[in-house]
Short mmCIF file of C-alpha atoms in Angstrom, two decimals:
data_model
loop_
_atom_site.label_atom_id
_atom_site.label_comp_id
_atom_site.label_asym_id
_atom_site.label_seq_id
_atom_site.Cartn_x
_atom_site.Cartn_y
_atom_site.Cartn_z
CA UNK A 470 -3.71 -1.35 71.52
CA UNK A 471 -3.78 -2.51 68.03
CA UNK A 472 -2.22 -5.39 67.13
CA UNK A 473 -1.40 -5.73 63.37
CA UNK A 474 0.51 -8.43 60.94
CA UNK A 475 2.40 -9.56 57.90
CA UNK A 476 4.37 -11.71 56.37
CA UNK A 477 6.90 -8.60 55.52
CA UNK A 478 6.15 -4.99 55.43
CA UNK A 479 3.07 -5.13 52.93
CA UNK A 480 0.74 -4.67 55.60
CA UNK A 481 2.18 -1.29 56.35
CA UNK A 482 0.01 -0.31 53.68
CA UNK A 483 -2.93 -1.00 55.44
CA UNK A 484 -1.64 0.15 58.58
CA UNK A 485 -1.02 3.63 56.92
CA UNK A 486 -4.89 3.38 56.16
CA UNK A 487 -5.79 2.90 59.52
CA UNK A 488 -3.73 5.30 60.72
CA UNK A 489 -5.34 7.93 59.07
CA UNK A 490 -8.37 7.00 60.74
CA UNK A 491 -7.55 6.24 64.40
CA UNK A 492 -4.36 8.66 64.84
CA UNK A 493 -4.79 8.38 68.40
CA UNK A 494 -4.65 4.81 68.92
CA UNK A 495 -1.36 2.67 69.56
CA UNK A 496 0.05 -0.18 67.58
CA UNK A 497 2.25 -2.93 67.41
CA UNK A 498 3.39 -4.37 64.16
CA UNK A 499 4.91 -7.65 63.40
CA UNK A 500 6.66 -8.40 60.35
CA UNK A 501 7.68 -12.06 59.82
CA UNK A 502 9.95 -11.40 57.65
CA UNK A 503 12.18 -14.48 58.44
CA UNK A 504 9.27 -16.57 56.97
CA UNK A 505 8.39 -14.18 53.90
CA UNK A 506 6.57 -14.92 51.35
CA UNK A 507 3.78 -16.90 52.57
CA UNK A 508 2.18 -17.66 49.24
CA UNK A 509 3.65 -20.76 48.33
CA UNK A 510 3.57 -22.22 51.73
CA UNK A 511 1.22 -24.51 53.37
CA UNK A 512 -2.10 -23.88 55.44
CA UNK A 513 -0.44 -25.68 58.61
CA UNK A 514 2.35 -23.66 58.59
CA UNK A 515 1.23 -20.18 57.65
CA UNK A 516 -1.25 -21.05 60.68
CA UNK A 517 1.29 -22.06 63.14
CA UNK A 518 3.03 -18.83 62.12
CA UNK A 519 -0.18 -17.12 62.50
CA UNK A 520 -0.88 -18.60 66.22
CA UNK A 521 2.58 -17.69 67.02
CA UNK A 522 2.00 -14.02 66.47
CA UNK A 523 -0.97 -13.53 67.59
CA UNK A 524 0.74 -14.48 70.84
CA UNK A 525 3.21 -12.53 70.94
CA UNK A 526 0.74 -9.34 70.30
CA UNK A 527 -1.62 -10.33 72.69
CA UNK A 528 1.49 -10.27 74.97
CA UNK A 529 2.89 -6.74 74.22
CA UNK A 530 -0.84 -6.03 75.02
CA UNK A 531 -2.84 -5.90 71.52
CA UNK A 532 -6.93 -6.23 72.31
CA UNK A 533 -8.03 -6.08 68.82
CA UNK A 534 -6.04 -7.63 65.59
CA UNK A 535 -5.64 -7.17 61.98
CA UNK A 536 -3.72 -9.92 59.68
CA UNK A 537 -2.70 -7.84 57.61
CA UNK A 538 -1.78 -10.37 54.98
CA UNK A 539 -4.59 -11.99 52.57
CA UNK A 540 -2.88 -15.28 52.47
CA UNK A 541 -2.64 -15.02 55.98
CA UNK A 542 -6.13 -14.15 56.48
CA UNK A 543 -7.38 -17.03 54.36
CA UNK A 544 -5.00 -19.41 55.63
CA UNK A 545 -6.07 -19.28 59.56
CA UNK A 546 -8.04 -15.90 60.31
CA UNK A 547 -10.82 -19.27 60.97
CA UNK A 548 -8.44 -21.06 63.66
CA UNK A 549 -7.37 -17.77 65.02
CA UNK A 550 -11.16 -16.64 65.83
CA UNK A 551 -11.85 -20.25 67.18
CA UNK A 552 -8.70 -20.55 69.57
CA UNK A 553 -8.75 -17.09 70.99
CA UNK A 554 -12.30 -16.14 71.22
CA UNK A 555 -12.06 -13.36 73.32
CA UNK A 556 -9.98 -11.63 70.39
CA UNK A 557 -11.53 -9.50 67.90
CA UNK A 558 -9.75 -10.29 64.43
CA UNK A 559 -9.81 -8.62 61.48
CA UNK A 560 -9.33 -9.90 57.91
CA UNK A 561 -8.07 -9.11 54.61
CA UNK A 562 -10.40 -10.16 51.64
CA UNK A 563 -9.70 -8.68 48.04
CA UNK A 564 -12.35 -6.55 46.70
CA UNK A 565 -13.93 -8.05 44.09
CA UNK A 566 -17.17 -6.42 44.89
CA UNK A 567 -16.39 -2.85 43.72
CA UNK A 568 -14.63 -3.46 40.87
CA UNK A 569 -17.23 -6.17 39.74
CA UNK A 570 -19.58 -2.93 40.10
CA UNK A 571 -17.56 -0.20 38.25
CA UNK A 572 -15.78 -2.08 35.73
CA UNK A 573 -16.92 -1.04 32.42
CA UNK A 574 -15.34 -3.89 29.97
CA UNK A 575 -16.86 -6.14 32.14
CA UNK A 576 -13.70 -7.59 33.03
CA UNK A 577 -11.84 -7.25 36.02
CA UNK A 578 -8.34 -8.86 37.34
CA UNK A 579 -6.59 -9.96 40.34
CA UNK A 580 -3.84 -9.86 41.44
CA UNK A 581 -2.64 -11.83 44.44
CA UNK A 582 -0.56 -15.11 46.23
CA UNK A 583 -0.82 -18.66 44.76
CA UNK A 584 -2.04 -19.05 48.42
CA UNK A 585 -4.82 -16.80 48.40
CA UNK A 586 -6.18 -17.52 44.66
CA UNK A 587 -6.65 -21.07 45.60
CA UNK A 588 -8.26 -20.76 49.18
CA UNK A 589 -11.74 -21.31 49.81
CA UNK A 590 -12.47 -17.89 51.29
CA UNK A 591 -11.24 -16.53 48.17
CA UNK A 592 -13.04 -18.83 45.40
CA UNK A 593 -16.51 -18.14 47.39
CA UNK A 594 -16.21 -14.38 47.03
CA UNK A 595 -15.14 -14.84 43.50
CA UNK A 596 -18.37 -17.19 43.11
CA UNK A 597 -20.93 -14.19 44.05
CA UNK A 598 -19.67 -12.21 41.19
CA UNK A 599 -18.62 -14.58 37.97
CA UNK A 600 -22.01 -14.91 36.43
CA UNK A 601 -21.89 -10.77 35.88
CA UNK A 602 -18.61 -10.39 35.34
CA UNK A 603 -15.51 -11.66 33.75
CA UNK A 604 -12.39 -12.41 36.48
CA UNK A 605 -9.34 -13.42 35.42
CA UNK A 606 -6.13 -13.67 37.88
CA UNK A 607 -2.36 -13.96 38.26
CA UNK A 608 -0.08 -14.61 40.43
CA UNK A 609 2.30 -11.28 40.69
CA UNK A 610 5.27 -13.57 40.32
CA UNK A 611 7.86 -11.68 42.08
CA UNK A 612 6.02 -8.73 43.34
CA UNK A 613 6.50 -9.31 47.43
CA UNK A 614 10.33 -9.83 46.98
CA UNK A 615 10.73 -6.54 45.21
CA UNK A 616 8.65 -5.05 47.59
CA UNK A 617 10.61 -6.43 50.73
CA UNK A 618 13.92 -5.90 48.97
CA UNK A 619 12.56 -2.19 48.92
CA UNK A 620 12.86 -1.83 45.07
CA UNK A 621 9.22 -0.72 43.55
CA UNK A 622 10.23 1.16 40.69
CA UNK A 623 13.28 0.48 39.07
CA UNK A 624 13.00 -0.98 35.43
CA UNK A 625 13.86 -4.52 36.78
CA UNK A 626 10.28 -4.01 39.02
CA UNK A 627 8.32 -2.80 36.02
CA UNK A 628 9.84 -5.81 33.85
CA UNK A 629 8.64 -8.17 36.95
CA UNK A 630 5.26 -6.52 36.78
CA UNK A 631 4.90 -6.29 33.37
CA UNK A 632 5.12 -10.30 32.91
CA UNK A 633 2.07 -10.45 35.87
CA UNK A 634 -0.44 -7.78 34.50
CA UNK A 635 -0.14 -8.10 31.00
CA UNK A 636 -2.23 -10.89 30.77
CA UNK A 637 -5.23 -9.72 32.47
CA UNK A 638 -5.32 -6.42 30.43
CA UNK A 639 -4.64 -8.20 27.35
CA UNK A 640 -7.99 -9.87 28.57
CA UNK A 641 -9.73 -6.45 28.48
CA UNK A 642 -9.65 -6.07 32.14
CA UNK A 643 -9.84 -2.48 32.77
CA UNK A 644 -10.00 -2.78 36.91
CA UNK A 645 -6.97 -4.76 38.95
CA UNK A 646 -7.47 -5.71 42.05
CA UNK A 647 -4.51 -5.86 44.85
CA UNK A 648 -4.80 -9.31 46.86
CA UNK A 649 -1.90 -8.77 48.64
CA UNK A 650 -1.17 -6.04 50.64
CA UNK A 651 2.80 -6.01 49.57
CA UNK A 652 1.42 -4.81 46.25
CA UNK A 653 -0.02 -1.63 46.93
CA UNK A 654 3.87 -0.58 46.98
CA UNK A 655 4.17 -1.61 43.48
CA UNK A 656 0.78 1.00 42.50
CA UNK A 657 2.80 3.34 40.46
CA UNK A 658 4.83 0.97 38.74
CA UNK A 659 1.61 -0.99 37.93
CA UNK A 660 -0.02 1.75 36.76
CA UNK A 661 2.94 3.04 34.39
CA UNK A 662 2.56 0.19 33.01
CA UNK A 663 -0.75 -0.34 32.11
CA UNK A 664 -0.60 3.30 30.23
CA UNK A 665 2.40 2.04 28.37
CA UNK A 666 0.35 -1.39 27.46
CA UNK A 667 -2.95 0.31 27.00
CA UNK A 668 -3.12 3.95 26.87
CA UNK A 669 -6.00 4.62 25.77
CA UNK A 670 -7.72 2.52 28.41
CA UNK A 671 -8.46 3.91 31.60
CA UNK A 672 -7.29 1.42 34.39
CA UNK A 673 -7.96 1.78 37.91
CA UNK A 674 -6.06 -0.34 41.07
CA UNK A 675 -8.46 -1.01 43.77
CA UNK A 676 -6.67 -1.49 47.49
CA UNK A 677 -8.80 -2.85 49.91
CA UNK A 678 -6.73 -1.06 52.70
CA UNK A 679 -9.29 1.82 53.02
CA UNK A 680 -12.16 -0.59 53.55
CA UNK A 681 -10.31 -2.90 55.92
CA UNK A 682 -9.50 0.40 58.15
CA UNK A 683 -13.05 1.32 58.26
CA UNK A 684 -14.58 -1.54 58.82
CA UNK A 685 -11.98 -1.87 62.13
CA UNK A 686 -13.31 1.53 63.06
CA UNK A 687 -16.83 0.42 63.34
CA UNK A 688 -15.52 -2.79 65.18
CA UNK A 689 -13.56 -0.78 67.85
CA UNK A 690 -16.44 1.57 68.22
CA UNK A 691 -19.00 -1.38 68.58
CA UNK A 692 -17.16 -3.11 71.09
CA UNK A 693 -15.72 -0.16 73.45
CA UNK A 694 -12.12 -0.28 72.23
CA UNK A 695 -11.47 3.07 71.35
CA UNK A 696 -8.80 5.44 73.60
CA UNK A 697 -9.31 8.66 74.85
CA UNK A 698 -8.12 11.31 72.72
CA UNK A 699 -6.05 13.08 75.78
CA UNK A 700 -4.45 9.51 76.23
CA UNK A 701 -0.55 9.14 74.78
CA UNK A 702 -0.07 6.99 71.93
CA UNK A 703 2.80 4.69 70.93
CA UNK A 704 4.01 2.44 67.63
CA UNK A 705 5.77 -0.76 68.48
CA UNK A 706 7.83 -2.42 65.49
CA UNK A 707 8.73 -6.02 65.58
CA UNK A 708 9.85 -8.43 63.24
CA UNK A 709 11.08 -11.75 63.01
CA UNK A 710 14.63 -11.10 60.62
CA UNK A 711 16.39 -8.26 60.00
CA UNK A 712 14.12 -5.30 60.76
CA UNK A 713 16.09 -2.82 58.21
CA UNK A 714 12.92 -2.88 56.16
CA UNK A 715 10.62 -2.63 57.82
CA UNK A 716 11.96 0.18 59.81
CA UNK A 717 13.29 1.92 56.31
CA UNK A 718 9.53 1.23 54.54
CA UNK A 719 7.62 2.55 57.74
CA UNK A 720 9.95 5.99 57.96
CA UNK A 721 9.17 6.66 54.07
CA UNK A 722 5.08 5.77 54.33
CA UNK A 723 3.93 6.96 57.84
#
């Protein structure tokens, strides 16, 4: 069974990825909703949050898991693989590479957490690719509540989003990259926006989703974790708070 995490429902996104990859396989997902957002809070406590769940999925009966959540990820993906090292664990990391290799301004921007701009795992990935390319980040102030409140494209969200992403393409970045997974939710609205700012520049939103999923293919298939296709499946939600969301977001994505 996979095992899978967030703070909220962002990592339904990747999930959905996943999904369309391993249809067969069986899930459990655990929002912590109650403790949502994660960005502006500290390393000890996102990880005791972190140990917590990984508990309680290892528990329900989860043999591989995915956090689901780049501050999460950076936060205590490190502790999680040193206190349960019979656990197979699989991170979030934003993907600076491709758009550091596509971008034709030679500018690129992130988007992400406080908590995931300023961690280590972060800043080293970001250090492989400054000397060829311009990054610039900010914070999408705003972006996980929307996304967990379940509004992604009313003209409140694209005034939210407006304020983050303006100032990287005002910087000439022409590729944004999603460090959170709440804010694939917020794609269309972030692209509507960027035509309105800068139509006649062709911006693209890179999700690392698609990578993460295949790269937990190859893990599964490496280390003998993949069900039978004639076995029955199953999809566990849990969450922390009210699960209205997450049950709502899940019926309208997968």
């Amino acid at each position: 069974m996979i095992g899978i995490f967030d703070s909220g429902v962002g990592g339904l996104s990747v999930f959905r990825e996943i999904r369309k990859l391993l249809p067969q396989e069986s899930y459990i997902y655990y929002s912590d909703n109650a403790h949502c957002p994660y960005g502006e809070k500290t390393r000890e406590y996102i990880t005791d949050r972190a140990r917590y769940i990984t508990r309680e999925l290892l528990s329900k009966g989860a043999d591989i898991i995915v956090v689901a959540c780049n501050t999460a990820t950076a936060a205590a993906i490190a502790t999680l693989r040193a206190e349960f090292p019979d656990i197979r664990f699989i991170g979030m990391e934003p993907a600076i590479k491709p758009a550091a290799l596509s971008t034709r301004t030679g500018v690129i921007g992130v988007l992400a957490t406080a908590g995931t701009l300023k961690a280590d795992k972060y800043l080293l990935n970001r250090g492989r690719w400054a000397e060829n390319v311009r990054i610039v980040e900010h914070v999408g102030k705003g972006f996980v509540e929307l996304v967990e409140s379940g509004d992604t494209c009313s003209e409140s969200a694209e005034k939210t989003v407006r304020e983050s992403l303006e100032p990287l393409l005002d910087e000439g970045a022409d590729k944004i990259v999603l460090g959170c997974t709440h804010y694939p939710f917020l794609s269309g609205t972030i692209r509507k926006v960027a035509q309105e700012l800068y139509p006649e520049r062709d911006v693209e939103i890179i999700d690392p989703a698609p990578a993460v999923a295949r790269h937990l293919v190859e893990v599964m298939e490496a280390e003998g974790l993949m069900k039978e296709e004639d076995q029955a499946y199953s999809i566990s939600l849990l969450s922390s708070g009210d699960d209205s969301c997450l049950k709502e977001t899940y019926k309208r994505l997968l």
